Amino acid sequence: LNPQHCIPTLCDKNLVLWESRAILTYLVSAYAKDDTLYPKDVRIRALIDQRLHFDLGTLSHRMVEYFYPTIKLGAPLDETKRAKLEEALRWLDSFMKGRTWQATDHFTLADLALCVTVSQIEAFGWNLNAYTKIKPWLKLCKEYLEPHGYDEINEHGSEVLANYFMSRLKH
């Protein structure tokens, strides 16, 4: 079904997709009643795509490089990798200059994907106070997503992983 044997994987009729951001864009393009989450305007969509690629290729990647050696191996945190994650967070903060949301004037798939990554970083105990745009944006994202089950779907899992991370840090 999925040669990479990873999750999530979506089967929709005869289409098999994996990688959460590809699944998000496909589902909205195929089934959404409107296109506010992933507008058809190519210039706006390009900004959303850029943020989605930044999330996967830079922010999420650097988060994994910094935190996961501790989670998986009990390794000490690496200050060089911390600096790289700080750099990515500064970039993310700068993307929002003059904006409330990550790519447009409303919540989009870019905000959804980045919210998941940033909320995990926050759950790991990272202080977001230095990022003047990220902290209020993350609060807005959580408020926007709460009626859709944010706490149950994302917050709980973030806390479980963060607790495991903290337990590995102590060893």
PDB file of C-alpha atoms in Angstrom:
ATOM      1  CA  LEU A   1       0.000   0.000   0.000  1.00  0.00           C
ATOM      2  CA  ASN A   2       2.689   2.490   1.063  1.00  0.00           C
ATOM      3  CA  PRO A   3       6.272   1.545   0.183  1.00  0.00           C
ATOM      4  CA  GLN A   4       7.644   3.905   2.858  1.00  0.00           C
ATOM      5  CA  HIS A   5       5.531   2.188   5.553  1.00  0.00           C
ATOM      6  CA  CYS A   6       4.782   5.509   7.231  1.00  0.00           C
ATOM      7  CA  ILE A   7       1.756   7.237   8.650  1.00  0.00           C
ATOM      8  CA  PRO A   8      -0.488   8.879   7.803  1.00  0.00           C
ATOM      9  CA  THR A   9      -1.579   7.074   4.659  1.00  0.00           C
ATOM     10  CA  LEU A  10      -4.833   7.853   2.863  1.00  0.00           C
ATOM     11  CA  CYS A  11      -6.699   5.521   0.515  1.00  0.00           C
ATOM     12  CA  ASP A  12      -9.358   7.349  -1.498  1.00  0.00           C
ATOM     13  CA  LYS A  13     -10.882   5.140  -4.169  1.00  0.00           C
ATOM     14  CA  ASN A  14      -7.828   4.093  -6.218  1.00  0.00           C
ATOM     15  CA  LEU A  15      -5.543   6.867  -4.955  1.00  0.00           C
ATOM     16  CA  VAL A  16      -3.023   6.119  -2.210  1.00  0.00           C
ATOM     17  CA  LEU A  17      -1.276   9.104  -0.627  1.00  0.00           C
ATOM     18  CA  TRP A  18       1.081   9.484   2.301  1.00  0.00           C
ATOM     19  CA  GLU A  19       2.722  12.559   3.854  1.00  0.00           C
ATOM     20  CA  SER A  20       0.292  14.622   5.882  1.00  0.00           C
ATOM     21  CA  ARG A  21       0.682  17.873   3.966  1.00  0.00           C
ATOM     22  CA  ALA A  22       0.010  16.161   0.612  1.00  0.00           C
ATOM     23  CA  ILE A  23      -3.055  14.552   2.175  1.00  0.00           C
ATOM     24  CA  LEU A  24      -4.258  17.922   3.525  1.00  0.00           C
ATOM     25  CA  THR A  25      -3.992  19.676   0.164  1.00  0.00           C
ATOM     26  CA  TYR A  26      -5.617  16.766  -1.662  1.00  0.00           C
ATOM     27  CA  LEU A  27      -8.571  16.500   0.731  1.00  0.00           C
ATOM     28  CA  VAL A  28      -9.318  20.220   0.604  1.00  0.00           C
ATOM     29  CA  SER A  29      -8.910  20.363  -3.187  1.00  0.00           C
ATOM     30  CA  ALA A  30     -11.121  17.309  -3.692  1.00  0.00           C
ATOM     31  CA  TYR A  31     -13.803  17.681  -1.028  1.00  0.00           C
ATOM     32  CA  ALA A  32     -13.973  21.116   0.619  1.00  0.00           C
ATOM     33  CA  LYS A  33     -17.196  23.060   0.131  1.00  0.00           C
ATOM     34  CA  ASP A  34     -15.152  26.231  -0.302  1.00  0.00           C
ATOM     35  CA  ASP A  35     -11.501  26.947  -0.859  1.00  0.00           C
ATOM     36  CA  THR A  36     -10.654  29.157   2.116  1.00  0.00           C
ATOM     37  CA  LEU A  37      -8.222  26.616   3.587  1.00  0.00           C
ATOM     38  CA  TYR A  38      -6.370  26.238   0.283  1.00  0.00           C
ATOM     39  CA  PRO A  39      -7.501  28.953  -2.149  1.00  0.00           C
ATOM     40  CA  LYS A  40      -7.489  28.351  -5.892  1.00  0.00           C
ATOM     41  CA  ASP A  41      -5.713  31.690  -6.505  1.00  0.00           C
ATOM     42  CA  VAL A  42      -2.236  30.505  -7.542  1.00  0.00           C
ATOM     43  CA  ARG A  43      -0.375  33.362  -5.846  1.00  0.00           C
ATOM     44  CA  ILE A  44      -2.066  32.742  -2.497  1.00  0.00           C
ATOM     45  CA  ARG A  45      -1.705  28.988  -2.922  1.00  0.00           C
ATOM     46  CA  ALA A  46       2.010  29.489  -3.625  1.00  0.00           C
ATOM     47  CA  LEU A  47       2.426  31.245  -0.256  1.00  0.00           C
ATOM     48  CA  ILE A  48       0.555  28.449   1.500  1.00  0.00           C
ATOM     49  CA  ASP A  49       2.653  25.826  -0.312  1.00  0.00           C
ATOM     50  CA  GLN A  50       5.841  27.661   0.641  1.00  0.00           C
ATOM     51  CA  ARG A  51       4.825  27.601   4.312  1.00  0.00           C
ATOM     52  CA  LEU A  52       3.890  23.907   4.077  1.00  0.00           C
ATOM     53  CA  HIS A  53       7.270  23.101   2.538  1.00  0.00           C
ATOM     54  CA  PHE A  54       9.029  25.261   5.143  1.00  0.00           C
ATOM     55  CA  ASP A  55       7.202  23.334   7.854  1.00  0.00           C
ATOM     56  CA  LEU A  56       8.243  19.941   6.498  1.00  0.00           C
ATOM     57  CA  GLY A  57      11.696  20.738   5.170  1.00  0.00           C
ATOM     58  CA  THR A  58      12.936  23.190   7.774  1.00  0.00           C
ATOM     59  CA  LEU A  59      10.928  23.698  10.963  1.00  0.00           C
ATOM     60  CA  SER A  60       9.689  20.161  11.550  1.00  0.00           C
ATOM     61  CA  HIS A  61      13.008  18.739  10.346  1.00  0.00           C
ATOM     62  CA  ARG A  62      14.970  20.878  12.796  1.00  0.00           C
ATOM     63  CA  MET A  63      12.557  20.046  15.606  1.00  0.00           C
ATOM     64  CA  VAL A  64      13.116  16.339  14.971  1.00  0.00           C
ATOM     65  CA  GLU A  65      16.892  16.770  14.755  1.00  0.00           C
ATOM     66  CA  TYR A  66      16.964  18.587  18.091  1.00  0.00           C
ATOM     67  CA  PHE A  67      14.457  16.642  20.210  1.00  0.00           C
ATOM     68  CA  TYR A  68      14.316  13.118  18.785  1.00  0.00           C
ATOM     69  CA  PRO A  69      17.837  11.909  19.658  1.00  0.00           C
ATOM     70  CA  THR A  70      16.796  12.426  23.280  1.00  0.00           C
ATOM     71  CA  ILE A  71      13.424  10.748  22.759  1.00  0.00           C
ATOM     72  CA  LYS A  72      14.794   7.745  20.887  1.00  0.00           C
ATOM     73  CA  LEU A  73      18.269   7.329  22.378  1.00  0.00           C
ATOM     74  CA  GLY A  74      18.257   9.316  25.615  1.00  0.00           C
ATOM     75  CA  ALA A  75      21.015  11.476  24.088  1.00  0.00           C
ATOM     76  CA  PRO A  76      21.796  14.908  25.535  1.00  0.00           C
ATOM     77  CA  LEU A  77      20.424  17.932  23.714  1.00  0.00           C
ATOM     78  CA  ASP A  78      22.781  19.407  21.117  1.00  0.00           C
ATOM     79  CA  GLU A  79      23.286  23.198  21.320  1.00  0.00           C
ATOM     80  CA  THR A  80      24.194  23.437  17.624  1.00  0.00           C
ATOM     81  CA  LYS A  81      20.872  21.836  16.714  1.00  0.00           C
ATOM     82  CA  ARG A  82      19.119  24.127  19.192  1.00  0.00           C
ATOM     83  CA  ALA A  83      20.569  27.153  17.387  1.00  0.00           C
ATOM     84  CA  LYS A  84      19.276  25.790  14.059  1.00  0.00           C
ATOM     85  CA  LEU A  85      15.777  25.370  15.515  1.00  0.00           C
ATOM     86  CA  GLU A  86      15.929  28.902  16.961  1.00  0.00           C
ATOM     87  CA  GLU A  87      16.859  30.182  13.498  1.00  0.00           C
ATOM     88  CA  ALA A  88      13.864  28.414  11.934  1.00  0.00           C
ATOM     89  CA  LEU A  89      11.537  29.860  14.573  1.00  0.00           C
ATOM     90  CA  ARG A  90      12.904  33.366  13.904  1.00  0.00           C
ATOM     91  CA  TRP A  91      12.194  32.869  10.204  1.00  0.00           C
ATOM     92  CA  LEU A  92       8.677  31.689  10.974  1.00  0.00           C
ATOM     93  CA  ASP A  93       8.161  34.750  13.161  1.00  0.00           C
ATOM     94  CA  SER A  94       9.384  37.012  10.339  1.00  0.00           C
ATOM     95  CA  PHE A  95       6.953  35.455   7.832  1.00  0.00           C
ATOM     96  CA  MET A  96       4.135  37.028   9.812  1.00  0.00           C
ATOM     97  CA  LYS A  97       5.316  40.621   9.521  1.00  0.00           C
ATOM     98  CA  GLY A  98       2.124  42.586   8.880  1.00  0.00           C
ATOM     99  CA  ARG A  99      -0.023  39.444   9.149  1.00  0.00           C
ATOM    100  CA  THR A 100      -2.155  37.707  11.742  1.00  0.00           C
ATOM    101  CA  TRP A 101      -1.959  34.323   9.978  1.00  0.00           C
ATOM    102  CA  GLN A 102       0.936  32.574   8.262  1.00  0.00           C
ATOM    103  CA  ALA A 103       0.123  33.085   4.574  1.00  0.00           C
ATOM    104  CA  THR A 104      -3.084  35.094   4.141  1.00  0.00           C
ATOM    105  CA  ASP A 105      -5.544  37.192   6.122  1.00  0.00           C
ATOM    106  CA  HIS A 106      -7.333  34.062   7.393  1.00  0.00           C
ATOM    107  CA  PHE A 107      -6.631  30.545   8.680  1.00  0.00           C
ATOM    108  CA  THR A 108      -5.322  28.158   5.988  1.00  0.00           C
ATOM    109  CA  LEU A 109      -3.661  24.761   5.701  1.00  0.00           C
ATOM    110  CA  ALA A 110      -0.341  26.523   6.336  1.00  0.00           C
ATOM    111  CA  ASP A 111      -1.578  27.547   9.775  1.00  0.00           C
ATOM    112  CA  LEU A 112      -2.898  24.060  10.468  1.00  0.00           C
ATOM    113  CA  ALA A 113       0.361  22.283   9.643  1.00  0.00           C
ATOM    114  CA  LEU A 114       2.590  24.839  11.337  1.00  0.00           C
ATOM    115  CA  CYS A 115       0.356  24.924  14.420  1.00  0.00           C
ATOM    116  CA  VAL A 116       0.909  21.200  14.925  1.00  0.00           C
ATOM    117  CA  THR A 117       4.690  21.602  14.702  1.00  0.00           C
ATOM    118  CA  VAL A 118       4.914  24.722  16.870  1.00  0.00           C
ATOM    119  CA  SER A 119       2.548  23.334  19.503  1.00  0.00           C
ATOM    120  CA  GLN A 120       4.788  20.257  19.770  1.00  0.00           C
ATOM    121  CA  ILE A 121       7.844  22.469  20.197  1.00  0.00           C
ATOM    122  CA  GLU A 122       5.966  24.399  22.883  1.00  0.00           C
ATOM    123  CA  ALA A 123       4.903  21.164  24.609  1.00  0.00           C
ATOM    124  CA  PHE A 124       8.552  20.097  24.768  1.00  0.00           C
ATOM    125  CA  GLY A 125       9.076  23.132  27.006  1.00  0.00           C
ATOM    126  CA  TRP A 126      10.442  25.604  24.472  1.00  0.00           C
ATOM    127  CA  ASN A 127       9.867  29.216  25.556  1.00  0.00           C
ATOM    128  CA  LEU A 128       8.119  31.028  22.703  1.00  0.00           C
ATOM    129  CA  ASN A 129       8.176  34.469  24.357  1.00  0.00           C
ATOM    130  CA  ALA A 130      11.055  35.679  22.157  1.00  0.00           C
ATOM    131  CA  TYR A 131       8.893  35.267  19.055  1.00  0.00           C
ATOM    132  CA  THR A 132       6.481  38.198  19.169  1.00  0.00           C
ATOM    133  CA  LYS A 133       4.316  36.991  16.285  1.00  0.00           C
ATOM    134  CA  ILE A 134       4.380  33.227  16.906  1.00  0.00           C
ATOM    135  CA  LYS A 135       2.991  33.237  20.432  1.00  0.00           C
ATOM    136  CA  PRO A 136      -0.241  35.189  19.667  1.00  0.00           C
ATOM    137  CA  TRP A 137      -0.631  33.347  16.345  1.00  0.00           C
ATOM    138  CA  LEU A 138      -0.403  29.957  18.087  1.00  0.00           C
ATOM    139  CA  LYS A 139      -3.064  31.061  20.585  1.00  0.00           C
ATOM    140  CA  LEU A 140      -5.326  32.116  17.687  1.00  0.00           C
ATOM    141  CA  CYS A 141      -4.760  28.781  15.928  1.00  0.00           C
ATOM    142  CA  LYS A 142      -5.673  26.808  19.041  1.00  0.00           C
ATOM    143  CA  GLU A 143      -8.816  28.911  19.537  1.00  0.00           C
ATOM    144  CA  TYR A 144      -9.767  28.489  15.877  1.00  0.00           C
ATOM    145  CA  LEU A 145      -9.227  24.726  15.998  1.00  0.00           C
ATOM    146  CA  GLU A 146     -10.790  24.056  19.410  1.00  0.00           C
ATOM    147  CA  PRO A 147     -14.373  23.647  18.084  1.00  0.00           C
ATOM    148  CA  HIS A 148     -12.948  21.041  15.700  1.00  0.00           C
ATOM    149  CA  GLY A 149     -11.401  18.916  18.465  1.00  0.00           C
ATOM    150  CA  TYR A 150      -7.929  20.451  18.765  1.00  0.00           C
ATOM    151  CA  ASP A 151      -7.395  19.392  22.383  1.00  0.00           C
ATOM    152  CA  GLU A 152      -8.429  15.806  21.744  1.00  0.00           C
ATOM    153  CA  ILE A 153      -6.687  15.449  18.389  1.00  0.00           C
ATOM    154  CA  ASN A 154      -3.445  17.372  18.876  1.00  0.00           C
ATOM    155  CA  GLU A 155      -2.913  18.730  22.365  1.00  0.00           C
ATOM    156  CA  HIS A 156      -3.236  15.373  24.110  1.00  0.00           C
ATOM    157  CA  GLY A 157      -0.720  13.683  21.790  1.00  0.00           C
ATOM    158  CA  SER A 158       1.703  16.588  22.141  1.00  0.00           C
ATOM    159  CA  GLU A 159       1.549  16.295  25.920  1.00  0.00           C
ATOM    160  CA  VAL A 160       2.129  12.528  25.855  1.00  0.00           C
ATOM    161  CA  LEU A 161       5.190  12.900  23.616  1.00  0.00           C
ATOM    162  CA  ALA A 162       6.460  15.849  25.675  1.00  0.00           C
ATOM    163  CA  ASN A 163       6.139  13.865  28.912  1.00  0.00           C
ATOM    164  CA  TYR A 164       8.104  11.018  27.363  1.00  0.00           C
ATOM    165  CA  PHE A 165      10.743  13.497  26.163  1.00  0.00           C
ATOM    166  CA  MET A 166      11.031  14.968  29.678  1.00  0.00           C
ATOM    167  CA  SER A 167      11.414  11.497  31.186  1.00  0.00           C
ATOM    168  CA  ARG A 168      14.207  10.681  28.718  1.00  0.00           C
ATOM    169  CA  LEU A 169      15.934  13.982  29.481  1.00  0.00           C
ATOM    170  CA  LYS A 170      16.207  13.054  33.157  1.00  0.00           C
ATOM    171  CA  HIS A 171      18.038   9.779  32.442  1.00  0.00           C
TER     172      HIS A 171
END
